[in-house]
XYZ file of N, CA, C and O in Angstrom:
692
model
N 165.084 124.682 37.294
C 165.593 125.118 38.205
C 165.249 126.468 37.829
O 166.207 128.149 38.763
N 164.332 126.800 37.459
C 163.459 128.083 36.831
C 163.201 128.414 38.354
O 162.666 130.160 38.584
N 162.924 128.020 39.566
C 162.294 128.445 40.817
C 163.744 128.958 41.517
O 163.246 129.450 42.693
N 164.594 128.664 41.052
C 166.164 128.982 42.102
C 165.826 130.374 41.939
O 166.794 130.891 40.934
N 166.232 131.368 42.786
C 166.870 132.711 42.859
C 167.611 132.728 42.904
O 168.148 134.283 42.071
N 168.990 132.197 43.484
C 170.424 132.425 43.093
C 171.426 131.864 42.469
O 172.106 131.875 42.336
N 170.602 131.786 41.041
C 171.221 131.518 39.961
C 171.394 132.194 38.705
O 170.117 132.963 38.537
N 172.319 132.437 37.982
C 172.116 133.479 36.929
C 172.080 132.815 35.569
O 172.835 131.276 35.461
N 171.608 132.855 34.528
C 171.089 132.067 33.528
C 172.255 132.455 32.247
O 172.058 134.084 32.365
N 172.776 131.761 31.662
C 173.691 132.857 30.204
C 173.222 131.624 29.011
O 173.690 130.878 29.023
N 172.192 131.831 28.452
C 171.907 131.396 27.390
C 172.697 131.487 26.037
O 173.150 132.451 25.455
N 172.866 130.447 25.277
C 173.553 130.279 23.797
C 173.180 130.672 22.983
O 173.425 131.311 22.250
N 171.873 129.906 22.843
C 171.064 130.035 21.371
C 169.762 129.117 21.717
O 169.227 128.615 22.728
N 168.640 129.375 21.242
C 167.257 129.115 21.087
C 167.564 127.804 19.640
O 167.731 128.171 18.608
N 166.702 126.555 20.264
C 166.644 126.095 18.790
C 165.414 125.084 18.625
O 164.939 124.863 20.009
N 164.309 124.569 17.979
C 163.054 124.157 17.755
C 163.440 122.565 17.978
O 164.280 122.186 17.801
N 162.003 122.341 18.051
C 161.936 120.460 18.782
C 161.624 120.135 16.925
O 161.183 121.014 16.549
N 162.193 119.216 16.370
C 161.658 119.028 15.260
C 161.484 117.388 15.013
O 161.726 116.913 15.649
N 160.886 116.919 14.058
C 159.940 115.268 13.819
C 161.007 115.247 12.708
O 161.447 115.732 11.704
N 161.839 113.933 13.146
C 162.786 113.092 12.175
C 161.965 111.856 11.987
O 161.756 111.261 12.627
N 162.054 111.342 10.405
C 161.116 110.438 10.291
C 162.502 109.864 8.945
O 163.023 110.519 8.818
N 161.769 108.833 9.003
C 163.112 107.845 7.707
C 162.814 108.262 6.744
O 162.017 108.770 5.990
N 163.902 108.444 5.808
C 164.272 109.309 4.886
C 163.150 109.085 3.565
O 162.216 110.047 2.761
N 162.447 108.291 3.194
C 161.468 107.602 2.023
C 160.097 108.037 2.851
O 159.025 107.452 2.314
N 160.019 108.197 4.205
C 158.634 108.745 4.372
C 158.275 109.930 4.185
O 157.316 110.535 5.183
N 159.120 110.972 4.237
C 158.964 112.682 4.075
C 157.661 113.081 3.599
O 156.709 113.328 3.864
N 157.645 112.731 1.917
C 156.532 112.804 1.178
C 155.308 112.828 2.117
O 154.174 113.478 1.729
N 155.263 111.435 2.749
C 154.296 111.061 2.968
C 154.060 111.832 4.287
O 152.325 111.540 4.372
N 154.913 112.007 4.994
C 153.966 112.472 6.670
C 154.087 114.177 6.389
O 153.564 114.425 7.341
N 154.696 114.616 5.183
C 155.141 116.253 5.493
C 153.476 116.824 5.125
O 152.632 116.402 4.690
N 153.127 117.785 6.413
C 151.900 118.438 5.999
C 151.038 117.717 7.387
O 149.964 118.350 7.183
N 151.069 116.294 7.916
C 150.058 115.644 8.700
C 150.212 116.198 9.775
O 151.043 116.500 10.674
N 149.123 116.224 10.711
C 148.931 116.220 12.098
C 149.802 115.382 12.844
O 150.131 114.261 12.200
N 150.615 115.763 13.972
C 151.025 115.072 14.862
C 151.020 113.499 15.120
O 150.748 111.911 15.130
N 148.754 113.869 15.659
C 148.024 112.895 16.193
C 148.026 111.716 14.613
O 148.404 110.332 15.203
N 148.008 111.944 13.535
C 147.851 110.886 12.890
C 149.410 110.483 12.379
O 149.167 109.215 11.939
N 150.496 111.414 12.765
C 151.950 110.317 12.724
C 151.423 109.181 13.681
O 152.305 108.117 13.061
N 151.316 109.286 15.057
C 151.594 108.544 15.670
C 150.549 107.300 15.694
O 151.144 106.762 15.883
N 149.465 107.367 14.723
C 148.519 106.672 14.943
C 149.300 105.760 13.776
O 148.920 104.617 13.941
N 149.783 105.654 12.428
C 150.578 104.790 11.768
C 151.746 104.395 12.170
O 152.297 103.841 11.669
N 152.698 105.128 12.806
C 154.288 105.136 13.084
C 154.511 105.020 14.608
O 154.039 106.211 15.466
N 154.845 104.316 14.979
C 155.856 104.049 16.510
C 156.888 104.996 16.845
O 157.308 105.933 15.868
N 156.510 105.981 18.321
C 157.684 106.761 18.361
C 158.955 106.519 19.418
O 158.810 105.211 20.143
N 159.905 106.929 18.361
C 161.128 106.798 18.942
C 161.156 107.604 19.903
O 161.377 108.724 19.505
N 161.797 107.383 21.139
C 161.624 108.625 21.924
C 163.228 108.281 23.058
O 163.668 107.646 22.883
N 162.841 109.725 22.900
C 164.731 109.658 24.184
C 164.147 109.446 25.500
O 162.897 110.067 25.947
N 164.760 108.979 26.746
C 164.651 108.589 27.878
C 164.037 109.960 28.446
O 164.444 111.241 28.473
N 162.622 109.576 28.667
C 162.023 110.717 30.291
C 163.190 111.133 31.030
O 162.941 112.130 31.309
N 164.077 110.731 31.541
C 165.239 110.810 32.047
C 165.569 111.959 32.218
O 166.785 112.668 32.681
N 165.900 112.065 30.590
C 166.747 113.089 30.506
C 165.997 114.369 30.031
O 165.065 114.778 29.912
N 166.649 115.552 29.473
C 166.472 117.222 29.666
C 165.366 117.195 28.272
O 163.686 117.241 28.595
N 165.410 116.864 27.366
C 165.065 116.619 26.021
C 163.538 115.861 26.309
O 162.875 115.973 25.764
N 164.193 114.415 27.092
C 163.411 113.222 26.699
C 161.797 114.014 27.678
O 160.356 113.525 27.194
N 162.139 114.502 28.792
C 161.131 115.348 29.563
C 160.502 116.405 29.284
O 159.365 116.500 29.060
N 161.519 117.140 28.302
C 160.526 118.336 27.616
C 159.283 117.833 26.627
O 158.054 118.420 26.000
N 159.760 117.054 25.906
C 159.231 116.185 24.628
C 157.758 115.565 25.522
O 156.450 115.795 24.615
N 157.761 114.834 26.249
C 156.657 114.350 26.988
C 156.008 115.359 27.864
O 154.689 114.953 27.379
N 156.436 116.374 27.732
C 155.839 117.138 28.613
C 154.587 118.423 27.279
O 153.423 118.703 27.600
N 155.162 118.430 26.339
C 154.713 118.857 25.346
C 153.361 118.459 24.628
O 152.572 118.567 24.520
N 153.962 116.873 24.530
C 152.817 115.911 24.222
C 151.535 116.128 25.143
O 150.499 115.673 24.650
N 151.525 115.611 26.470
C 150.490 115.991 27.453
C 149.706 117.096 27.194
O 148.959 116.885 26.859
N 150.609 118.054 27.377
C 149.888 119.283 27.277
C 149.128 119.623 25.606
O 147.810 120.242 25.870
N 149.563 119.111 24.639
C 148.905 118.495 23.642
C 147.361 117.525 23.534
O 147.373 117.452 22.145
N 148.001 116.950 24.228
C 146.936 115.679 24.084
C 147.140 114.544 23.773
O 146.087 114.013 23.584
N 148.201 114.356 23.495
C 149.072 113.309 22.765
C 149.437 112.437 23.696
O 150.264 112.641 24.979
N 149.260 111.369 23.686
C 150.012 109.860 24.479
C 150.034 108.767 23.465
O 149.920 107.848 23.918
N 151.162 109.163 22.678
C 151.269 108.059 22.020
C 152.441 106.912 22.702
O 152.753 107.024 23.305
N 151.503 105.622 22.269
C 152.283 104.240 22.739
C 154.040 104.681 22.887
O 154.242 104.585 21.865
N 154.398 103.735 24.560
C 156.011 103.636 24.147
C 156.051 102.386 23.711
O 155.736 101.491 23.769
N 157.597 102.865 22.503
C 157.728 101.461 22.013
C 159.378 101.696 22.324
O 159.941 100.552 22.805
N 159.792 102.325 21.595
C 161.545 102.473 21.940
C 162.073 103.618 22.595
O 161.660 104.712 22.395
N 162.777 103.381 23.635
C 163.437 104.827 24.416
C 165.048 104.885 24.985
O 165.223 103.545 24.679
N 165.738 105.863 24.482
C 167.232 105.928 24.355
C 167.432 106.718 25.003
O 167.038 107.858 25.178
N 168.210 106.274 25.943
C 169.664 107.892 26.574
C 170.514 108.353 25.488
O 170.821 109.282 26.097
N 170.319 107.929 24.120
C 171.472 108.985 23.561
C 171.019 109.088 22.292
O 169.871 108.544 21.575
N 171.198 110.224 21.864
C 170.695 110.833 20.696
C 171.235 109.706 19.291
O 170.583 109.555 18.187
N 172.345 109.383 18.947
C 172.978 109.018 18.502
C 172.014 107.709 17.805
O 171.486 107.137 17.085
N 171.541 107.044 19.034
C 170.623 104.943 18.878
C 169.299 105.819 18.324
O 168.780 105.182 18.149
N 169.037 107.020 19.278
C 167.348 107.393 18.350
C 167.574 107.604 16.977
O 166.625 107.151 16.096
N 168.197 108.302 16.520
C 168.498 108.738 15.346
C 168.951 107.579 14.057
O 167.962 107.079 12.932
N 169.036 106.779 14.374
C 169.641 105.467 13.988
C 168.830 104.283 13.956
O 168.246 103.863 13.111
N 167.565 104.283 14.554
C 166.633 103.775 15.033
C 165.613 104.288 14.139
O 164.859 103.165 13.216
N 165.611 105.631 14.220
C 164.962 106.057 12.675
C 165.269 105.769 11.796
O 164.443 105.733 10.536
N 166.546 106.364 11.106
C 166.997 105.410 10.099
C 167.126 104.165 9.159
O 166.690 104.078 8.083
N 166.697 103.233 10.184
C 166.150 101.919 9.972
C 165.116 101.862 9.679
O 164.215 100.769 9.512
N 164.112 102.709 10.139
C 162.392 102.469 9.884
C 161.772 102.182 10.944
O 160.678 101.746 10.515
N 162.446 101.918 12.035
C 161.502 101.358 12.978
C 160.837 102.806 13.941
O 159.928 102.099 14.724
N 160.343 103.977 13.244
C 159.735 104.955 13.703
C 160.014 106.257 13.021
O 161.238 106.262 12.630
N 159.441 107.302 14.317
C 159.978 108.758 13.952
C 159.742 109.207 15.341
O 159.745 108.311 16.547
N 160.852 109.964 15.308
C 161.241 110.622 16.473
C 161.003 112.412 16.411
O 160.984 113.235 15.520
N 160.806 112.898 17.685
C 160.949 114.288 17.939
C 162.053 114.778 18.951
O 162.499 113.912 20.025
N 162.498 115.700 18.364
C 164.434 115.613 18.672
C 164.965 117.406 18.961
O 163.701 117.824 17.970
N 165.766 117.531 18.861
C 166.492 118.902 18.261
C 167.638 118.943 17.231
O 168.095 118.136 17.422
N 167.874 120.102 16.524
C 168.961 119.432 15.287
C 170.285 119.536 16.071
O 171.086 118.810 15.565
N 170.514 120.029 17.327
C 171.879 119.509 17.923
C 172.037 118.184 18.272
O 172.907 117.310 17.995
N 170.406 117.322 18.838
C 170.699 116.447 19.369
C 170.828 115.048 17.799
O 171.919 114.434 17.675
N 170.309 116.009 16.870
C 170.434 115.020 15.614
C 171.912 115.130 15.073
O 172.604 114.070 14.699
N 172.660 116.262 15.468
C 174.225 116.178 14.970
C 174.777 114.670 15.824
O 175.782 114.357 15.844
N 174.256 114.647 17.037
C 175.141 113.586 17.877
C 174.449 112.236 17.087
O 175.762 111.229 16.998
N 173.808 112.160 16.173
C 173.706 111.104 15.211
C 173.983 111.215 13.838
O 173.386 110.468 13.163
N 174.776 111.937 13.765
C 175.164 112.365 12.499
C 175.565 110.984 11.417
O 175.457 111.166 9.893
N 175.957 110.116 11.691
C 176.654 108.795 11.473
C 174.982 108.075 10.669
O 175.307 107.820 9.308
N 173.862 108.489 11.054
C 172.674 108.226 10.616
C 171.534 108.813 9.610
O 171.229 108.556 8.591
N 173.014 110.179 9.783
C 171.576 111.047 9.345
C 171.262 111.294 8.191
O 170.163 112.159 7.277
N 171.819 110.511 6.861
C 171.570 110.484 5.829
C 170.435 109.677 5.377
O 170.183 109.727 4.053
N 169.726 109.023 6.022
C 168.885 107.761 5.909
C 167.586 108.706 6.821
O 166.801 108.291 6.875
N 167.721 109.863 7.368
C 166.438 110.521 8.080
C 166.416 111.773 6.914
O 167.014 111.965 6.314
N 165.011 112.192 7.675
C 164.489 113.739 7.057
C 163.898 114.438 7.765
O 163.392 113.861 9.130
N 163.924 115.463 8.016
C 163.749 116.442 9.499
C 162.877 117.548 8.589
O 162.772 117.866 7.432
N 161.561 117.380 9.582
C 160.530 118.222 9.502
C 160.567 119.062 10.014
O 160.769 118.238 11.392
N 159.634 120.290 10.027
C 159.116 120.841 11.137
C 158.001 120.440 12.141
O 157.290 119.506 11.512
N 158.227 120.221 13.207
C 157.159 119.683 14.115
C 155.614 119.966 14.175
O 155.494 121.298 13.709
N 154.784 119.306 13.307
C 153.527 119.487 13.394
C 152.923 120.263 14.852
O 153.192 119.818 15.799
N 151.395 121.152 14.415
C 150.901 121.713 15.434
C 152.145 122.766 16.262
O 153.132 123.081 15.597
N 151.670 123.535 17.411
C 152.138 124.493 18.435
C 153.630 123.579 18.171
O 153.820 122.823 18.841
N 154.578 124.637 17.799
C 155.932 124.376 18.199
C 156.341 124.412 19.288
O 155.926 124.961 20.348
N 157.730 123.992 19.702
C 158.217 124.342 21.093
C 159.654 124.910 20.718
O 160.414 123.682 19.726
N 160.497 125.051 21.910
C 161.986 125.230 21.917
C 162.614 124.457 22.713
O 162.118 124.876 24.220
N 164.086 124.893 22.786
C 164.754 124.464 24.086
C 165.737 125.799 23.944
O 165.965 126.409 22.877
N 166.595 126.177 25.157
C 167.287 127.167 25.048
C 168.489 126.567 25.849
O 168.779 126.615 27.230
N 169.851 126.219 25.365
C 170.619 125.239 25.552
C 170.798 126.899 26.965
O 171.340 127.594 26.058
N 171.824 126.167 27.565
C 172.539 127.620 28.577
C 173.838 127.189 29.648
O 173.561 126.357 30.267
N 174.189 128.352 30.325
C 174.996 127.616 31.051
C 174.724 128.883 32.629
O 173.995 129.881 32.515
N 174.248 127.417 33.436
C 174.283 128.012 34.706
C 175.202 128.414 35.993
O 175.965 127.385 36.108
N 175.245 129.413 37.162
C 176.205 129.389 37.623
C 175.399 130.328 38.837
O 174.303 130.692 38.422
N 175.927 130.340 39.955
C 175.486 130.718 41.442
C 175.680 132.045 41.117
O 176.777 132.677 40.573
N 174.554 132.816 41.502
C 174.776 134.615 41.590
C 176.116 134.609 42.276
O 176.294 134.655 43.121
N 176.583 135.863 41.830
C 177.725 136.477 42.107
C 179.072 135.462 41.959
O 180.592 135.923 42.617
N 179.150 134.313 41.106
C 180.230 133.361 41.059
C 180.842 133.773 39.624
O 179.879 134.034 39.047
N 181.900 133.422 39.480
C 182.452 133.057 37.764
C 181.585 134.652 36.963
O 181.309 134.573 36.236
N 181.851 135.444 38.059
C 181.090 137.168 37.461
C 181.470 137.354 35.979
O 180.438 137.845 35.200
N 182.711 137.352 35.510
C 183.293 137.616 34.592
C 183.185 136.563 33.525
O 183.258 136.971 31.841
N 183.604 135.227 34.156
C 183.890 134.156 33.488
C 182.782 133.722 32.677
O 183.097 133.489 31.885
N 181.876 133.682 33.174
C 180.502 132.943 33.272
C 180.099 133.526 31.698
O 180.170 132.877 30.621
N 179.955 134.739 31.486
C 179.497 135.393 30.130
C 180.513 135.465 29.299
O 179.935 134.774 27.826
N 181.666 135.300 29.343
C 182.950 134.863 27.969
C 182.332 133.532 27.713
O 182.783 133.353 26.467
N 182.344 132.730 29.104
C 182.402 131.041 28.398
C 181.281 131.154 27.606
O 181.005 130.282 26.457
N 179.585 131.545 27.814
C 178.604 131.847 27.334
C 178.746 132.244 25.724
O 178.074 131.570 24.842
N 179.612 133.116 25.706
C 179.754 133.748 24.393
C 180.499 132.738 23.511
O 180.655 132.707 22.116
N 181.819 132.419 24.319
C 182.817 131.330 23.156
C 181.856 130.272 22.959
O 181.886 129.429 21.827
N 180.441 129.639 23.459
C 179.867 128.298 22.971
C 178.880 129.301 22.209
O 178.692 127.985 21.415
N 178.097 130.011 22.455
C 177.534 131.186 21.082
C 178.143 130.734 19.725
O 177.789 130.013 18.955
N 179.378 131.025 19.951
C 180.126 131.653 18.767
C 180.164 130.130 18.126
O 180.850 130.277 17.142
N 180.765 129.153 18.775
C 181.128 127.783 18.282
C 180.154 127.198 17.937
O 179.255 126.404 17.017
N 178.868 127.662 18.443
C 177.685 126.593 17.386
C 177.331 127.389 16.551
O 176.692 126.983 15.532
N 177.166 128.821 16.140
C 177.258 129.599 15.016
C 178.486 129.189 13.810
O 177.593 129.025 13.448
N 178.926 129.571 14.177
C 179.997 129.107 13.142
C 180.408 127.838 13.006
O 181.075 127.123 11.287
N 180.352 126.393 13.437
C 180.921 125.014 13.341
C 179.446 124.570 13.436
O 179.380 123.844 12.360
N 178.386 124.429 14.096
C 177.230 123.512 14.229
C 176.198 123.973 13.328
O 175.562 123.069 12.741
N 175.754 125.160 12.940
C 174.832 125.733 12.381
C 175.142 125.348 10.904
O 173.828 125.122 10.009
N 176.192 125.555 10.312
C 176.258 125.316 8.991
C 176.278 123.843 9.212
O 175.698 123.358 7.848
N 176.252 122.599 9.867
C 176.171 121.345 9.608
C 174.833 121.074 9.789
O 174.455 120.479 9.491
N 174.123 121.850 10.295
C 172.481 121.705 10.953
C 171.693 122.341 9.712
O 171.181 121.303 8.693
N 172.363 122.683 8.597
C 171.553 123.618 7.780
C 172.061 122.486 6.584
O 171.021 122.612 5.874
N 172.831 121.739 7.006
C 172.961 120.799 5.441
C 171.931 119.957 5.473
O 171.815 119.419 4.768
N 171.671 119.064 7.140
C 170.626 117.917 7.308
C 169.455 118.699 7.158
O 168.452 118.158 7.004
N 169.002 120.017 7.412
C 167.493 120.892 7.960
C 167.892 121.868 6.628
O 168.336 123.393 6.776
N 167.553 121.114 5.683
C 167.318 122.945 4.465
C 166.365 123.826 4.674
O 166.220 124.589 4.000
N 165.890 123.407 5.172
C 164.299 124.521 5.545
C 164.959 125.617 6.420
O 164.278 126.635 7.175
N 165.644 124.993 7.294
C 166.207 125.725 8.729
C 166.756 127.257 8.027
O 167.690 127.270 7.058
N 166.447 128.143 8.989
C 167.233 129.687 8.651
C 167.955 129.941 9.648
O 167.637 129.636 10.597
N 169.231 130.312 9.315
C 170.512 130.173 10.491
C 169.915 131.947 11.360
O 169.437 132.358 10.359
N 170.013 132.367 11.974
C 169.882 133.725 12.830
C 170.648 134.600 12.004
O 171.735 134.447 11.321
N 170.227 135.834 12.388
C 170.406 136.908 11.015
C 171.683 137.356 11.834
O 171.989 138.147 11.454
N 171.637 137.351 13.007
C 172.667 138.066 14.154
C 173.280 137.696 15.120
O 172.390 136.764 15.860
N 174.728 137.380 14.940
C 175.280 136.846 16.144
C 174.930 136.752 17.041
O 175.018 136.188 18.494
N 174.352 137.828 17.868
C 174.181 138.478 19.138
C 173.260 138.251 19.665
O 172.923 138.064 20.667
N 172.203 137.403 18.740
C 171.016 137.298 19.031
C 170.603 135.798 18.546
O 169.577 135.690 17.648
N 171.254 134.495 18.509
C 170.798 133.339 17.564
C 170.060 132.973 18.020
O 169.280 133.313 19.222
N 168.901 132.169 17.182
C 167.907 132.187 17.442
C 167.729 130.650 16.254
O 167.918 131.204 14.730
N 166.928 129.672 16.241
C 166.788 128.549 14.963
C 165.661 128.103 14.918
O 165.154 127.530 14.544
N 164.638 129.401 15.297
C 163.061 129.268 14.823
C 163.222 129.150 13.366
O 163.812 130.002 12.564
N 162.122 128.483 13.292
C 161.694 128.388 11.312
C 161.314 129.808 10.833
O 160.018 130.047 11.543
C-alpha cells in the first residue's frame, strides 16, 4: 500500500525479524551465516501469501538466498511447533513467536544473521476518515504492546532490548 496516496499510516512500533531454532541447536548455529544454516537445516516458513512470509521471501531474494521449500504454514503457532520438534529453523518476528507461545520453551531465538530487516505493524485509514479516532486507536495498540507483550517477548528473547521511550517504541537489537 506504499503507492497509495490517499491513506494515512499510524505505526505501532518496529520489530526485527529473528531466527528461531530448536532449543538444542542454539550454540551450534549462533554466529553462523544464514546460507550455512540453510545448507544444514530445513527452513520452516510462513506462507508466502502472508505479509510476514512475503517480506521474508523478498529479504532472502535480495540476499541471494534461495533455500529449498520444505514446510510452509499459514499460522505462526504451527511454524513454531515445527521448529520446536526439530523439523527446521524459521525466520519470524517476536510477535509471531508469541502466537506460538505453547511451543516456545523448546526453541531458541537468535538475531538474524547478516543484514537485518524489520516490520512496522500499523493502522491504515483513508485520509480524512477517523481523524481523531485513528491516532487514539494506534496509541492504545502501542501501549498494549509495550505494557503486555514486550515483557513476554523479553522473557523469550533475553538479548532483546525493550524500547527506551514509550513515545518511540522500537524493538531493534
